PDB file of C-alpha atoms and ligand atoms in Angstrom:
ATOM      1  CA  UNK A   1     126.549  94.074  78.861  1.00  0.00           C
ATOM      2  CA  UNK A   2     125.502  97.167  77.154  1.00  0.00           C
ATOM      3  CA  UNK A   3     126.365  99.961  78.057  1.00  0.00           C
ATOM      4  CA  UNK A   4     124.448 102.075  76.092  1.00  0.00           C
ATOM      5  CA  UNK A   5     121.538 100.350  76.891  1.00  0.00           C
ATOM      6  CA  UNK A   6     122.066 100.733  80.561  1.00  0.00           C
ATOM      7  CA  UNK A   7     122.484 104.593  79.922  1.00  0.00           C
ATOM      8  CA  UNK A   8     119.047 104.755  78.418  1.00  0.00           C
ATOM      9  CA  UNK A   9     117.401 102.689  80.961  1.00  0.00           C
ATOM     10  CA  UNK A  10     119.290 105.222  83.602  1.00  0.00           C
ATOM     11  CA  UNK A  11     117.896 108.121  81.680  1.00  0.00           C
ATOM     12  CA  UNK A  12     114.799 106.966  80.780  1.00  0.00           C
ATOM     13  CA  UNK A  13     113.771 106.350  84.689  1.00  0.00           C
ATOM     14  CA  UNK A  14     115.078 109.798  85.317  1.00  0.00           C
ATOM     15  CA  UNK A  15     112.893 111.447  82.647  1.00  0.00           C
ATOM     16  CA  UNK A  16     109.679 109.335  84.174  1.00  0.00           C
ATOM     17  CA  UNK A  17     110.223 110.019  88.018  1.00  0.00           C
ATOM     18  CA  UNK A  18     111.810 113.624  87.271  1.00  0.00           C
ATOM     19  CA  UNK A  19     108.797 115.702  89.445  1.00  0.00           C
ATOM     20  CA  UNK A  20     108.681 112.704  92.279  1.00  0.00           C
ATOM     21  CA  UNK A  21     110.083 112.634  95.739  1.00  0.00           C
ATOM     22  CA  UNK A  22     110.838 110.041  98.123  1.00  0.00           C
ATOM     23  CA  UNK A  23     107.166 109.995 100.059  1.00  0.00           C
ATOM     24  CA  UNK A  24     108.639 111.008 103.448  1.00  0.00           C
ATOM     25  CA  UNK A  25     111.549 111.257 102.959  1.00  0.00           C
ATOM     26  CA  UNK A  26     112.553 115.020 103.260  1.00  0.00           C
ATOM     27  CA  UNK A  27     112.302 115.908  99.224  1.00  0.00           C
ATOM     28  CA  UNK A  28     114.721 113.127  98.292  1.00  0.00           C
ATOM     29  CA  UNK A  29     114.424 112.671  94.463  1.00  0.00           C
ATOM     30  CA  UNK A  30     112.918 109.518  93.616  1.00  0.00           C
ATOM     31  CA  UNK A  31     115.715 108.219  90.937  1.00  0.00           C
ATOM     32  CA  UNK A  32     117.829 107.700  93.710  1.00  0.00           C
ATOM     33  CA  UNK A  33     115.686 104.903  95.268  1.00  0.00           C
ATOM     34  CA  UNK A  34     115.631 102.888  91.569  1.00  0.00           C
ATOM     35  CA  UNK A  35     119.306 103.954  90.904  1.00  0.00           C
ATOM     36  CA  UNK A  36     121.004 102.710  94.396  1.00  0.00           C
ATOM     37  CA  UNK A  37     118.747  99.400  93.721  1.00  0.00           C
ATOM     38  CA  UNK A  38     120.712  98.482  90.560  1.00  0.00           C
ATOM     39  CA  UNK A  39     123.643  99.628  92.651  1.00  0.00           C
ATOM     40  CA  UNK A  40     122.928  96.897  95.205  1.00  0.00           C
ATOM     41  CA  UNK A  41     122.544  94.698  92.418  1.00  0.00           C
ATOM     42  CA  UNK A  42     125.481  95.188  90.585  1.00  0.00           C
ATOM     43  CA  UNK A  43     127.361  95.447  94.460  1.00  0.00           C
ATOM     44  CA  UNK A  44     126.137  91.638  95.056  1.00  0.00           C
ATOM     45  CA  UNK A  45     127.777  90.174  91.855  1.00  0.00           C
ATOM     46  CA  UNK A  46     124.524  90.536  89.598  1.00  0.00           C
ATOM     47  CA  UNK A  47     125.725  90.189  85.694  1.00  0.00           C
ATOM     48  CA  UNK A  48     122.755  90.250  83.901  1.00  0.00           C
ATOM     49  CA  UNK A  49     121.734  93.024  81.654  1.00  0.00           C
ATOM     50  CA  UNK A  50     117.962  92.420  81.756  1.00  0.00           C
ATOM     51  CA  UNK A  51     118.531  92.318  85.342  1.00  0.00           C
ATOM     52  CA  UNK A  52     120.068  95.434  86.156  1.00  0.00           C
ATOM     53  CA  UNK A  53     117.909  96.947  83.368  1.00  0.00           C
ATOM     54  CA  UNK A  54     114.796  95.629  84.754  1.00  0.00           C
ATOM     55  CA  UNK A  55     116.270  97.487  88.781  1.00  0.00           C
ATOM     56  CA  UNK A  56     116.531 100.619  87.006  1.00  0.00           C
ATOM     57  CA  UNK A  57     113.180 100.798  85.914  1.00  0.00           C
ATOM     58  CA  UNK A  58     111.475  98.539  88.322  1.00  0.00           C
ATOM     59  CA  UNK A  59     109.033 101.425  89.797  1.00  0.00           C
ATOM     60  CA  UNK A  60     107.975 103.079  86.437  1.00  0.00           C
ATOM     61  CA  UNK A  61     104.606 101.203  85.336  1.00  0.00           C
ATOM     62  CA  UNK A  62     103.725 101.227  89.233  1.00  0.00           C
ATOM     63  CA  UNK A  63     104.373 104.493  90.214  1.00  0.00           C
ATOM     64  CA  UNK A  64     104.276 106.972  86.834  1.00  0.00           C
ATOM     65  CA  UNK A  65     102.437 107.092  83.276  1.00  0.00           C
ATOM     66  CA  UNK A  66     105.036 104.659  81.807  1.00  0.00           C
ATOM     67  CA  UNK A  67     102.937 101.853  79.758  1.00  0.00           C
ATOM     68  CA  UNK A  68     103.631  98.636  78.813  1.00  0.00           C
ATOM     69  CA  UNK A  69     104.715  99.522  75.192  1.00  0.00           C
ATOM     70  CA  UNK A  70     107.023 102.070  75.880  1.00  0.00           C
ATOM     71  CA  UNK A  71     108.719  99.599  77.864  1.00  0.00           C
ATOM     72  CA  UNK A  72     108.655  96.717  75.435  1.00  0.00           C
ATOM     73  CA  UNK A  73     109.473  99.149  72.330  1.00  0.00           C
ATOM     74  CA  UNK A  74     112.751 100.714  74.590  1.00  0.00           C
ATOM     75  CA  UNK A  75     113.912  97.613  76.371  1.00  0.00           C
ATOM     76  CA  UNK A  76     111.887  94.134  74.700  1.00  0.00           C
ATOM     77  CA  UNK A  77     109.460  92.146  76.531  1.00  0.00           C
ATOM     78  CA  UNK A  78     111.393  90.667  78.847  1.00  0.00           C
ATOM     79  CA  UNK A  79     111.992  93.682  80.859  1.00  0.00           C
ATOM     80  CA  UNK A  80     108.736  94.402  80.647  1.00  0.00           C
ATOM     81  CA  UNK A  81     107.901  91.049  82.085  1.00  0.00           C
ATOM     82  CA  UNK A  82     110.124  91.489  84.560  1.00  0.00           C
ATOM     83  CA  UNK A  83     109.249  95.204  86.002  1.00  0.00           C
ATOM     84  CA  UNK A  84     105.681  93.600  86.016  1.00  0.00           C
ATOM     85  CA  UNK A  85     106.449  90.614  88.049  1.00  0.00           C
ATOM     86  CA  UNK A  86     107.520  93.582  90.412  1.00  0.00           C
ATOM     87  CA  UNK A  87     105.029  95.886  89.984  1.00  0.00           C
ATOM     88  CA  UNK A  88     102.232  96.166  92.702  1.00  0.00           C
ATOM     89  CA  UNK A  89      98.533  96.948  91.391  1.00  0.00           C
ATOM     90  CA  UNK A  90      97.941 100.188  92.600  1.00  0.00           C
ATOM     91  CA  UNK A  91      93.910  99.534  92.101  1.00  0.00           C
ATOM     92  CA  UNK A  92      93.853  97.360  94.970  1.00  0.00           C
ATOM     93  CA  UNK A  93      94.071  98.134  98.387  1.00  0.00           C
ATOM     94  CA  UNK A  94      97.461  99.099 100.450  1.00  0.00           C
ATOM     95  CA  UNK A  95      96.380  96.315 103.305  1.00  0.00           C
ATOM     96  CA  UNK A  96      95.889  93.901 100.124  1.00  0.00           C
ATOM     97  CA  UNK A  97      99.021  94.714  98.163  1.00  0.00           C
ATOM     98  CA  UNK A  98     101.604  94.440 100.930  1.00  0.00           C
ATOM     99  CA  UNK A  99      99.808  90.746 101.696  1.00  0.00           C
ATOM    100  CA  UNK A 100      99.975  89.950  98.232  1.00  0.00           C
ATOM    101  CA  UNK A 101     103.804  90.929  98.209  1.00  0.00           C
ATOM    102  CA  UNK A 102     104.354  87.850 100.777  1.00  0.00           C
ATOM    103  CA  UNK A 103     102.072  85.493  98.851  1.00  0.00           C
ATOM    104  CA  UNK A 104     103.584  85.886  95.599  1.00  0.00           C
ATOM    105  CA  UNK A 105     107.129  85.866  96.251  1.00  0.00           C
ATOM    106  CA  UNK A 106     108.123  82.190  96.327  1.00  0.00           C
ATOM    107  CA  UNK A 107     106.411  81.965  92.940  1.00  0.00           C
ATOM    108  CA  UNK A 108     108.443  84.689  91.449  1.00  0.00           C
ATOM    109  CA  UNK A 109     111.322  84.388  88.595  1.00  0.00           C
ATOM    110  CA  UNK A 110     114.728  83.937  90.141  1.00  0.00           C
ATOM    111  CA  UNK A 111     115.041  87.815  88.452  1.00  0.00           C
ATOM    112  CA  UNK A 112     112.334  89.442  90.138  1.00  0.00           C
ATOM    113  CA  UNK A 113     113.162  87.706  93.699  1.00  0.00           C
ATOM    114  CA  UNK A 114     117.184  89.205  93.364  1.00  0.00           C
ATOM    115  CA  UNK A 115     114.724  92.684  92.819  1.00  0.00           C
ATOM    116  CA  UNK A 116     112.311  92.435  95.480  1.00  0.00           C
ATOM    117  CA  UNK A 117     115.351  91.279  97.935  1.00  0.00           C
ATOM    118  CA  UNK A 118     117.260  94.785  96.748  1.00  0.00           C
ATOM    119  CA  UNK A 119     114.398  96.894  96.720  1.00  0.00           C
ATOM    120  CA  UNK A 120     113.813  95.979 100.430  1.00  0.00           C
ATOM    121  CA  UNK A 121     117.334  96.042 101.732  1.00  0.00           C
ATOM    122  CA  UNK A 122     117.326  99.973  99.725  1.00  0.00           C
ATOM    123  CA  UNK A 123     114.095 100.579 101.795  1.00  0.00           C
ATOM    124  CA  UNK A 124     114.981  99.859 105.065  1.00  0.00           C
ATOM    125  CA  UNK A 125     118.052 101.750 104.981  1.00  0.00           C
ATOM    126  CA  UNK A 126     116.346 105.012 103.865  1.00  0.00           C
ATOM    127  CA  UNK A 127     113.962 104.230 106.376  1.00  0.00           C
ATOM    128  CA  UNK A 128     116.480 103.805 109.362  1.00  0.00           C
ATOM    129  CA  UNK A 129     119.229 106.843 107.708  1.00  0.00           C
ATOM    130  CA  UNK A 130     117.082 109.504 106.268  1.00  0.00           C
ATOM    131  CA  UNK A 131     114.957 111.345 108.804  1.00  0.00           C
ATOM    132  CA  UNK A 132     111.478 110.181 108.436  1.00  0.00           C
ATOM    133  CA  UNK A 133     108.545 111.244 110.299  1.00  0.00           C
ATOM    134  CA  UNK A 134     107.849 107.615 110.893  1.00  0.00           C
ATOM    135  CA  UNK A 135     107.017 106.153 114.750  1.00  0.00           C
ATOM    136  CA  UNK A 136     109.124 103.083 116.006  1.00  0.00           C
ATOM    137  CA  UNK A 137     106.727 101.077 115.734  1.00  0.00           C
ATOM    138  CA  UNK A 138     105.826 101.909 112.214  1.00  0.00           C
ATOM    139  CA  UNK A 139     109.407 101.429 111.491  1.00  0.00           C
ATOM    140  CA  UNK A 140     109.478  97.739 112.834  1.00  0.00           C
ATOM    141  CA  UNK A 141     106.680  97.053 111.137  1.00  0.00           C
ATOM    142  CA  UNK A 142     107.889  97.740 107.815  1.00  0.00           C
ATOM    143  CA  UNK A 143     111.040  95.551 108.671  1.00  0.00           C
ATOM    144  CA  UNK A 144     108.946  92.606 109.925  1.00  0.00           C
ATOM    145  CA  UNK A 145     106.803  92.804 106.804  1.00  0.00           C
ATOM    146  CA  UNK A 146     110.166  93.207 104.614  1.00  0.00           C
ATOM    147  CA  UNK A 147     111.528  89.883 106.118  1.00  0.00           C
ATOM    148  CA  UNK A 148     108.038  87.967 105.233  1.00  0.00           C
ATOM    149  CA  UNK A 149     108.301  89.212 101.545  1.00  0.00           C
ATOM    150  CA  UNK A 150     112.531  88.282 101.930  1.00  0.00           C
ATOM    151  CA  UNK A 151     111.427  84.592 102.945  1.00  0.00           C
ATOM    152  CA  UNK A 152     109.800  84.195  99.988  1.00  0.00           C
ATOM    153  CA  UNK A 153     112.095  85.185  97.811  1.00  0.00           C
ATOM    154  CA  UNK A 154     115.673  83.297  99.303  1.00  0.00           C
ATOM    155  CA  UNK A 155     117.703  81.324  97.547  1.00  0.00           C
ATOM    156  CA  UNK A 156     118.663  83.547  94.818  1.00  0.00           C
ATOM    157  CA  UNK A 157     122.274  85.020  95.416  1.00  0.00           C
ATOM    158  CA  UNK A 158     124.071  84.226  99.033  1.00  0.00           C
ATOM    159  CA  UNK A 159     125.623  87.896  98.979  1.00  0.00           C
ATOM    160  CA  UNK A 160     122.255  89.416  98.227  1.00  0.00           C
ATOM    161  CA  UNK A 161     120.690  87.814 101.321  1.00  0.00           C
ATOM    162  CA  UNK A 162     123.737  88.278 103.506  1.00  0.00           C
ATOM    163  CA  UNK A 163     123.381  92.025 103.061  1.00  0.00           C
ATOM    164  CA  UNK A 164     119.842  91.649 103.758  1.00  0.00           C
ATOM    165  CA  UNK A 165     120.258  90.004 106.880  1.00  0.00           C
ATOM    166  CA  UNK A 166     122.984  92.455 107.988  1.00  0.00           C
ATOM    167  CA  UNK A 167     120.632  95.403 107.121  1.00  0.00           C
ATOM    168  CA  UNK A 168     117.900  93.747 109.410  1.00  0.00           C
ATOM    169  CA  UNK A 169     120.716  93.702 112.345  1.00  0.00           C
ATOM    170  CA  UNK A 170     121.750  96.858 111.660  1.00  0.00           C
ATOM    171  CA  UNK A 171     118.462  98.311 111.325  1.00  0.00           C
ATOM    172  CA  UNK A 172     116.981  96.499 114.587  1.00  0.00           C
ATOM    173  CA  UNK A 173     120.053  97.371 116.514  1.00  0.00           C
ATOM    174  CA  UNK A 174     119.668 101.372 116.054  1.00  0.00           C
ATOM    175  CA  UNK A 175     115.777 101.029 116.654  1.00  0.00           C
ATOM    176  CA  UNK A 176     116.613  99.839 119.505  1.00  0.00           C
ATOM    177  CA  UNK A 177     119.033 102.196 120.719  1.00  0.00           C
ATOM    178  CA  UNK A 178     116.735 105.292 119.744  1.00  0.00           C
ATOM    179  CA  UNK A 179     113.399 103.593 121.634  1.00  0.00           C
TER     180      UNK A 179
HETATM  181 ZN1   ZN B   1     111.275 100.217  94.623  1.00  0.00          ZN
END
């Protein structure tokens, strides 16, 4: 692995998201979403430079001014690829994207479905610990969407989708007791 690679992917994200918040999420900077994905990652077993790499960054093209080339000329193409494979197009519709999240996923590298499956399980448990001026129902809704996306994508890493499935539990459990 290298490190110092891994140090300018961590940095790099930083610089890009430095004047974004979590949307929602009382002022919570956004590195830490990107950041605690890796994490997960890394938590679960996953080796793989390009990988973790690819976790760190996996929200820069989709949600700042980051292009293509800076990726490729920072990290090589396959990151790039990668962060793409994850990336939704922002030029079509919300309703659209999240649908097209579900459709895509069983045809997604083995890579990008160990991403999507972290980037969920990091999701829902902002969404269920931080406070969030989200209803109940809104809440559920995101999960039940989460675990369309999540079928998709299994078969990647058991420990990955064991901590996804204990999120969901967890998650539906203290819904419960707050409705
Ligand atoms: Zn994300």
């Amino acid at each position: 692995m290298d490190f110092n690679l891994i140090i300018n992917a961590i940095v790099f994200a930083a610089e890009k998201h430095k004047y974004q918040r979590r949307k929602g999420f009382n002022q919570v900077p956004y590195i830490n979403h990107p950041l605690k994905v890796s994490q997960i990652l890394s938590d679960c077993g996953e080796k793989d430079e390009m990988l973790i790499i690819a976790s760190i960054l996996h929200d820069v093209i989709e949600d700042t001014d980051t292009t293509e080339d800076e990726i490729i000329c920072n990290f090589g193409k396959k990151v790039c690829d990668l962060i793409l494979e994850v990336s939704d197009d922002k030029k079509l519709s919300y309703d659209l994207r999240k649908e097209l999240q579900i459709t895509s996923a069983p045809g997604l590298s083995e890579n990008a479905k160990k991403i999507r499956i972290a980037d969920k399980i990091c999701n829902i448990k902002d969404i269920i610990s931080y406070p969030l001026i989200w209803s109940n129902k809104r809440k559920l809704k995101y999960i039940e969407w989460s675990q369309k996306v999540f079928t998709g994508c299994r078969g990647v890493n058991p420990d990955l989708e064991a901590l996804f499935m204990k999120t969901i539990e967890e998650s539906l459990n203290k819904l419960q007791k707050r409705s």
